[in-house]
Coordinates of C-alpha atoms in Angstrom, one line a residue:
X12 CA 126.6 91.1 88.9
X13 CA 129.0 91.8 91.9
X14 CA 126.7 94.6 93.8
X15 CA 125.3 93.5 96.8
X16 CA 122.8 95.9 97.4
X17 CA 120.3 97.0 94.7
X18 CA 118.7 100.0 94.8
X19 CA 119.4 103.3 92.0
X20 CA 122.3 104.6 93.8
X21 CA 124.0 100.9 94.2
X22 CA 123.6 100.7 90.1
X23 CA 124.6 103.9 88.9
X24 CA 127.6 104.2 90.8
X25 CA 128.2 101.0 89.9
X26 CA 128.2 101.9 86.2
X27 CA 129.8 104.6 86.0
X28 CA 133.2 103.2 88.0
X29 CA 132.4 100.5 85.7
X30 CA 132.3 103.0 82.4
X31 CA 135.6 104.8 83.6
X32 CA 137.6 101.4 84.3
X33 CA 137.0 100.8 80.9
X34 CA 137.7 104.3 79.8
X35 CA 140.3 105.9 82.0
X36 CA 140.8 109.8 81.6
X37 CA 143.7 108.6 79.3
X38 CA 140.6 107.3 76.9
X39 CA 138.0 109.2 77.7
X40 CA 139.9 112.5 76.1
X41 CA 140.2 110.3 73.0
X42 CA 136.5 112.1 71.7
X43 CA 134.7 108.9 72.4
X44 CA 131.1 109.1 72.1
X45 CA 129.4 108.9 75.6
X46 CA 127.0 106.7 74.3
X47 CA 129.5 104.0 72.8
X48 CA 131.1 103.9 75.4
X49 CA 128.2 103.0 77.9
X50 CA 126.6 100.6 75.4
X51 CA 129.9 98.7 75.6
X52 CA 129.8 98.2 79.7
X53 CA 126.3 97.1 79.5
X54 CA 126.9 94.8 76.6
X55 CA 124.5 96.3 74.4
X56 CA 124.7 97.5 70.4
X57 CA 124.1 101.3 70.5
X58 CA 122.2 101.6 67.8
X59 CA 119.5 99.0 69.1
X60 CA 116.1 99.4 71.0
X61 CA 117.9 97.3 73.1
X62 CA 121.1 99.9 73.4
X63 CA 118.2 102.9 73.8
X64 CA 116.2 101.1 76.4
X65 CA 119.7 100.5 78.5
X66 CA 120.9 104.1 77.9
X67 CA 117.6 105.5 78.5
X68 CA 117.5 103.4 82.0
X69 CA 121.0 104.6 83.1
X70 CA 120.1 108.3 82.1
X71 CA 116.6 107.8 84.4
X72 CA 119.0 106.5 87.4
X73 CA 119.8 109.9 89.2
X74 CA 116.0 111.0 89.3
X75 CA 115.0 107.7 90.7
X76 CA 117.4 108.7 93.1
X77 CA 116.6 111.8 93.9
X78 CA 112.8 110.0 94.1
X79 CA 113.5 107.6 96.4
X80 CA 115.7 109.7 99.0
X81 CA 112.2 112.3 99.1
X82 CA 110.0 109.1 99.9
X83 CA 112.7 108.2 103.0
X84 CA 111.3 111.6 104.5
X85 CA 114.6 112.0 106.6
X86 CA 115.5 115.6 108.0
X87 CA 115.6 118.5 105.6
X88 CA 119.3 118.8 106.9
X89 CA 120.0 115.1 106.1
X90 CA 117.5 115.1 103.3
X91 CA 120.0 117.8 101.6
X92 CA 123.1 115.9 102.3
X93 CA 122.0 113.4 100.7
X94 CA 120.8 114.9 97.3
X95 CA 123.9 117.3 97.2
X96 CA 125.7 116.6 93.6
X97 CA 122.5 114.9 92.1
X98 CA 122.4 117.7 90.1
X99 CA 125.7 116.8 88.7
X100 CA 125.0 113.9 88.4
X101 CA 121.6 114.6 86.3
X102 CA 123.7 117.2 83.7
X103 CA 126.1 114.6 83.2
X104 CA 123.2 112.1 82.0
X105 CA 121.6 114.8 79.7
X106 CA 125.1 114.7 78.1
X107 CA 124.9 111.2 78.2
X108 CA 121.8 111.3 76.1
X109 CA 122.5 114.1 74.4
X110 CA 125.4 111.7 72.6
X111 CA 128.4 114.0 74.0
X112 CA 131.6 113.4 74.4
X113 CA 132.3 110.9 77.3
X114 CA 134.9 113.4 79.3
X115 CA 132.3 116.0 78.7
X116 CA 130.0 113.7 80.6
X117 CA 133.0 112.7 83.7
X118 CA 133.6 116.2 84.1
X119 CA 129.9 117.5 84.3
X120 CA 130.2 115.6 87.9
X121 CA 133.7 114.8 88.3
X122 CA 136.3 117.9 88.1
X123 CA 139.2 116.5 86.0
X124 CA 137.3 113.7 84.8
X125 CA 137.9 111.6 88.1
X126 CA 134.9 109.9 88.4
X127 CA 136.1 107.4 91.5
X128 CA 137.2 110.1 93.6
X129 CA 134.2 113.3 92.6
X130 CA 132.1 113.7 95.6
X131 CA 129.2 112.9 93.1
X132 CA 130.7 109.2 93.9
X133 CA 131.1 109.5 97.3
X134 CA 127.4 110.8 97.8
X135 CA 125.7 108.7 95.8
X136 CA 127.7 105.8 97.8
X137 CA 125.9 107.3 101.3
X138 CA 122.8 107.6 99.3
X139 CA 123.0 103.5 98.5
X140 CA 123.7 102.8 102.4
X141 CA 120.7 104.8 103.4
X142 CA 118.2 103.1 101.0
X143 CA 119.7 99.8 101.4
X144 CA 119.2 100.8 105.4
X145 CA 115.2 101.7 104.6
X146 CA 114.6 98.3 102.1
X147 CA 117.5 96.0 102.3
X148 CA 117.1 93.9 99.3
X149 CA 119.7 92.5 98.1
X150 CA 121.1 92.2 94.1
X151 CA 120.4 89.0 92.4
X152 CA 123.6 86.4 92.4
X153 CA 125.2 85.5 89.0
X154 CA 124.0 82.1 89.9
X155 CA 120.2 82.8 89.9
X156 CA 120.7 85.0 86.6
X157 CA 121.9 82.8 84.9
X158 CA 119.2 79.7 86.2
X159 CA 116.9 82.9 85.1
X160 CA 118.1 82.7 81.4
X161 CA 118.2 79.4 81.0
X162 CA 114.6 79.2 82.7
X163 CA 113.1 81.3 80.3
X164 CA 115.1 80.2 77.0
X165 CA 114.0 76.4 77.9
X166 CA 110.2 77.9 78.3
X167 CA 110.4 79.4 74.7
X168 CA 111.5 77.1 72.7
X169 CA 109.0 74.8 73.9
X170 CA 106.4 77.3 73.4
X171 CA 107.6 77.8 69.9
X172 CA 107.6 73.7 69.6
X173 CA 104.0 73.7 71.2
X174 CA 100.9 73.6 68.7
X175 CA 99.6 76.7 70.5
X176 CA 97.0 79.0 68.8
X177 CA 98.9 81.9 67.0
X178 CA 97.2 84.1 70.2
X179 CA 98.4 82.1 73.0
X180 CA 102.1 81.5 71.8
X181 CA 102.0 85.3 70.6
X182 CA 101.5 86.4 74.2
X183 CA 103.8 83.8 76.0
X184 CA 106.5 84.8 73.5
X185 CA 106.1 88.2 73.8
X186 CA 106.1 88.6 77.7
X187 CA 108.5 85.4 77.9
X188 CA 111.4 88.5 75.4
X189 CA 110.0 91.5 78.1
X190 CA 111.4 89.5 81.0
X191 CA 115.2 87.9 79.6
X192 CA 115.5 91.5 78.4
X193 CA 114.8 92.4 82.0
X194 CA 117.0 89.9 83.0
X195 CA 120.2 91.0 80.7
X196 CA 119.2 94.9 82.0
X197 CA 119.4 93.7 85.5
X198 CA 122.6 96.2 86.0
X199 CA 120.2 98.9 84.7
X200 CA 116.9 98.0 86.8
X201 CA 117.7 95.9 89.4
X202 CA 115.6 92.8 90.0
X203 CA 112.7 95.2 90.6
X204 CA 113.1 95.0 86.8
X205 CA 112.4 91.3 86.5
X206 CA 109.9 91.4 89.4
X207 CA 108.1 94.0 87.1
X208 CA 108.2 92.1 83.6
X209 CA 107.5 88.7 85.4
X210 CA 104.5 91.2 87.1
X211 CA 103.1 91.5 83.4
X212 CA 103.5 88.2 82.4
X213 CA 101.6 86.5 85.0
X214 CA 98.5 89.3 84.7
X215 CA 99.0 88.7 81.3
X216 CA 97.9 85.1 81.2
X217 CA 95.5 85.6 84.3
X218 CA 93.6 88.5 82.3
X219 CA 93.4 85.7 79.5
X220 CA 92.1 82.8 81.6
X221 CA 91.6 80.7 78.1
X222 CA 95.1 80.2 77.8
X223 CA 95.2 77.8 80.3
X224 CA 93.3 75.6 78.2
X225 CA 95.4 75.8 75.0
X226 CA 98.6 75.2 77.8
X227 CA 96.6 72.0 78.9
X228 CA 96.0 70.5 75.5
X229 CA 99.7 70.8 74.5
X230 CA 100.4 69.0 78.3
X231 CA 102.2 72.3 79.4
X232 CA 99.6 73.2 81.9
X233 CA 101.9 71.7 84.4
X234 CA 105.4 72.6 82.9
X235 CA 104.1 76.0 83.3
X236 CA 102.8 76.2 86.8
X237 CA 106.3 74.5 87.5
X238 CA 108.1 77.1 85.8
X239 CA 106.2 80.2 87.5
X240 CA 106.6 78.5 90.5
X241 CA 110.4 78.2 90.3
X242 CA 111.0 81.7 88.8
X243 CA 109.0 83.4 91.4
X244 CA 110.9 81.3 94.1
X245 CA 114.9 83.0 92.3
X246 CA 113.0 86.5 92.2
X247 CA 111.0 87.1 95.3
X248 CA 111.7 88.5 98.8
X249 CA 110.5 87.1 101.7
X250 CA 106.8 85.7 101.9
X251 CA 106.3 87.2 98.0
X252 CA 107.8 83.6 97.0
X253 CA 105.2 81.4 98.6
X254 CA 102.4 83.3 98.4
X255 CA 102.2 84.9 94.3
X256 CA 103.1 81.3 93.2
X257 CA 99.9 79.7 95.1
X258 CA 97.5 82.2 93.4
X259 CA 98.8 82.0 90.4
X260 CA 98.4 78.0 90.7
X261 CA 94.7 78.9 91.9
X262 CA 94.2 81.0 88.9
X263 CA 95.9 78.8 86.6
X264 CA 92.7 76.0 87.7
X265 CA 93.2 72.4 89.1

């Protein structure tokens, strides 16, 4: 990723200069599909829950912004600077779903199709300095992604090599797909998106305190405390890192 900030308005501007790099006006008159053409920024197959999750979280972007602007509470004046073109912005993403053409989409924000320079772009970019002002967090580096993926890959296959009951490594597995799809969406959702699958995992297996003993028998008790410890430490913000990992160690047992 190469945002720095990462908040709704960071990530869909972000994809949408990103979507008309890759499909100039020149192209995007071509009667491409909207859809294709967004699936193939994000790296996704279209016609995959994977592709409908990641167009479905792009389409969502522009209410989460309009969402998190209200919760700000800033001056109905400012309040309305900041939303003007949302609107736009949230026709252009019904097109989006709605399978249109991709100019049709541009120009639903952009007159002439010029996404960089539509005051959609330019709003949405003070809208992104605001909320970054309010909660500065920060967008993951391609370094910690990528410890993220290799992480959780490792973690899998020796669940799958484990002689875990058909419950235990049912749960691990599933949670363990939730959060690399999280990771490989993190242009989408933001590392609130990992924070939020990781979230589930961990409840997960503290809901089901007798997978610890499963985990112990297979000697991955410990890999596994090592493991949330080291993820929560790439993921969290501030005093979250120290302080999830030692209750999860608690809960875990001795």
């Amino acid at each position: 990723m190469t945002l720095t900030h990462d908040n709704p308005a960071t990530r869909l501007r972000d994809v949408l200069l990103a979507v008309h790099r890759a499909f100039p006006n020149s192209r995007a008159q071509e009667s491409i599909s909207s859809w294709q053409a967004f699936a193939q920024v994000l790296e996704v197959e279209q016609y995959t829950s994977a592709g409908l999750h990641a167009i479905a979280g792009i389409a969502h972007l522009p209410d989460l912004v309009v969402e998190s602007i209200r919760a700000l509470n800033e001056e109905p004046e400012e309040e309305a600077h900041l939303l003007l073109h949302l609107d736009g912005l949230q026709a252009a993403m019904a097109g989006l779903v709605a399978r249109r053409e991709l100019y049709k989409v541009f120009t639903a924000f952009a007159p002439g199709g010029e996404v960089p320079r539509s005051a959609a772009l330019h709003s949405l970019a003070s809208a992104a300095r605001v909320l970054h002002k309010a909660d500065p967090l920060h967008a993951m580096s391609n370094e910690d992604v990528a410890r993220l993926e290799v992480l959780i890959v490792d973690l899998m296959d020796e669940v799958n090599a484990a002689k875990l009951p058909l419950s235990t490594s049912l749960l691990m597995l599933r949670h363990l797909h939730a959060l690399l799809q999280a990771v490989h969406m993190m242009r989408v959702s933001g590392r609130g998106g990992v924070e939020g699958a990781f979230d589930a995992f961990l409840g997960a297996v503290v809901r089901r305190p007798e997978t610890a003993e499963p985990l112990h028998e297979a000697n991955l008790l410990d890999r596994f405390r090592e493991w949330v410890s080291t993820v929560n430490g790439i993921i969290s913000v501030g005093t979250g890192a120290a302080g999830l990992g030692q209750q999860v160690m608690r809960m875990l047992g001795p």
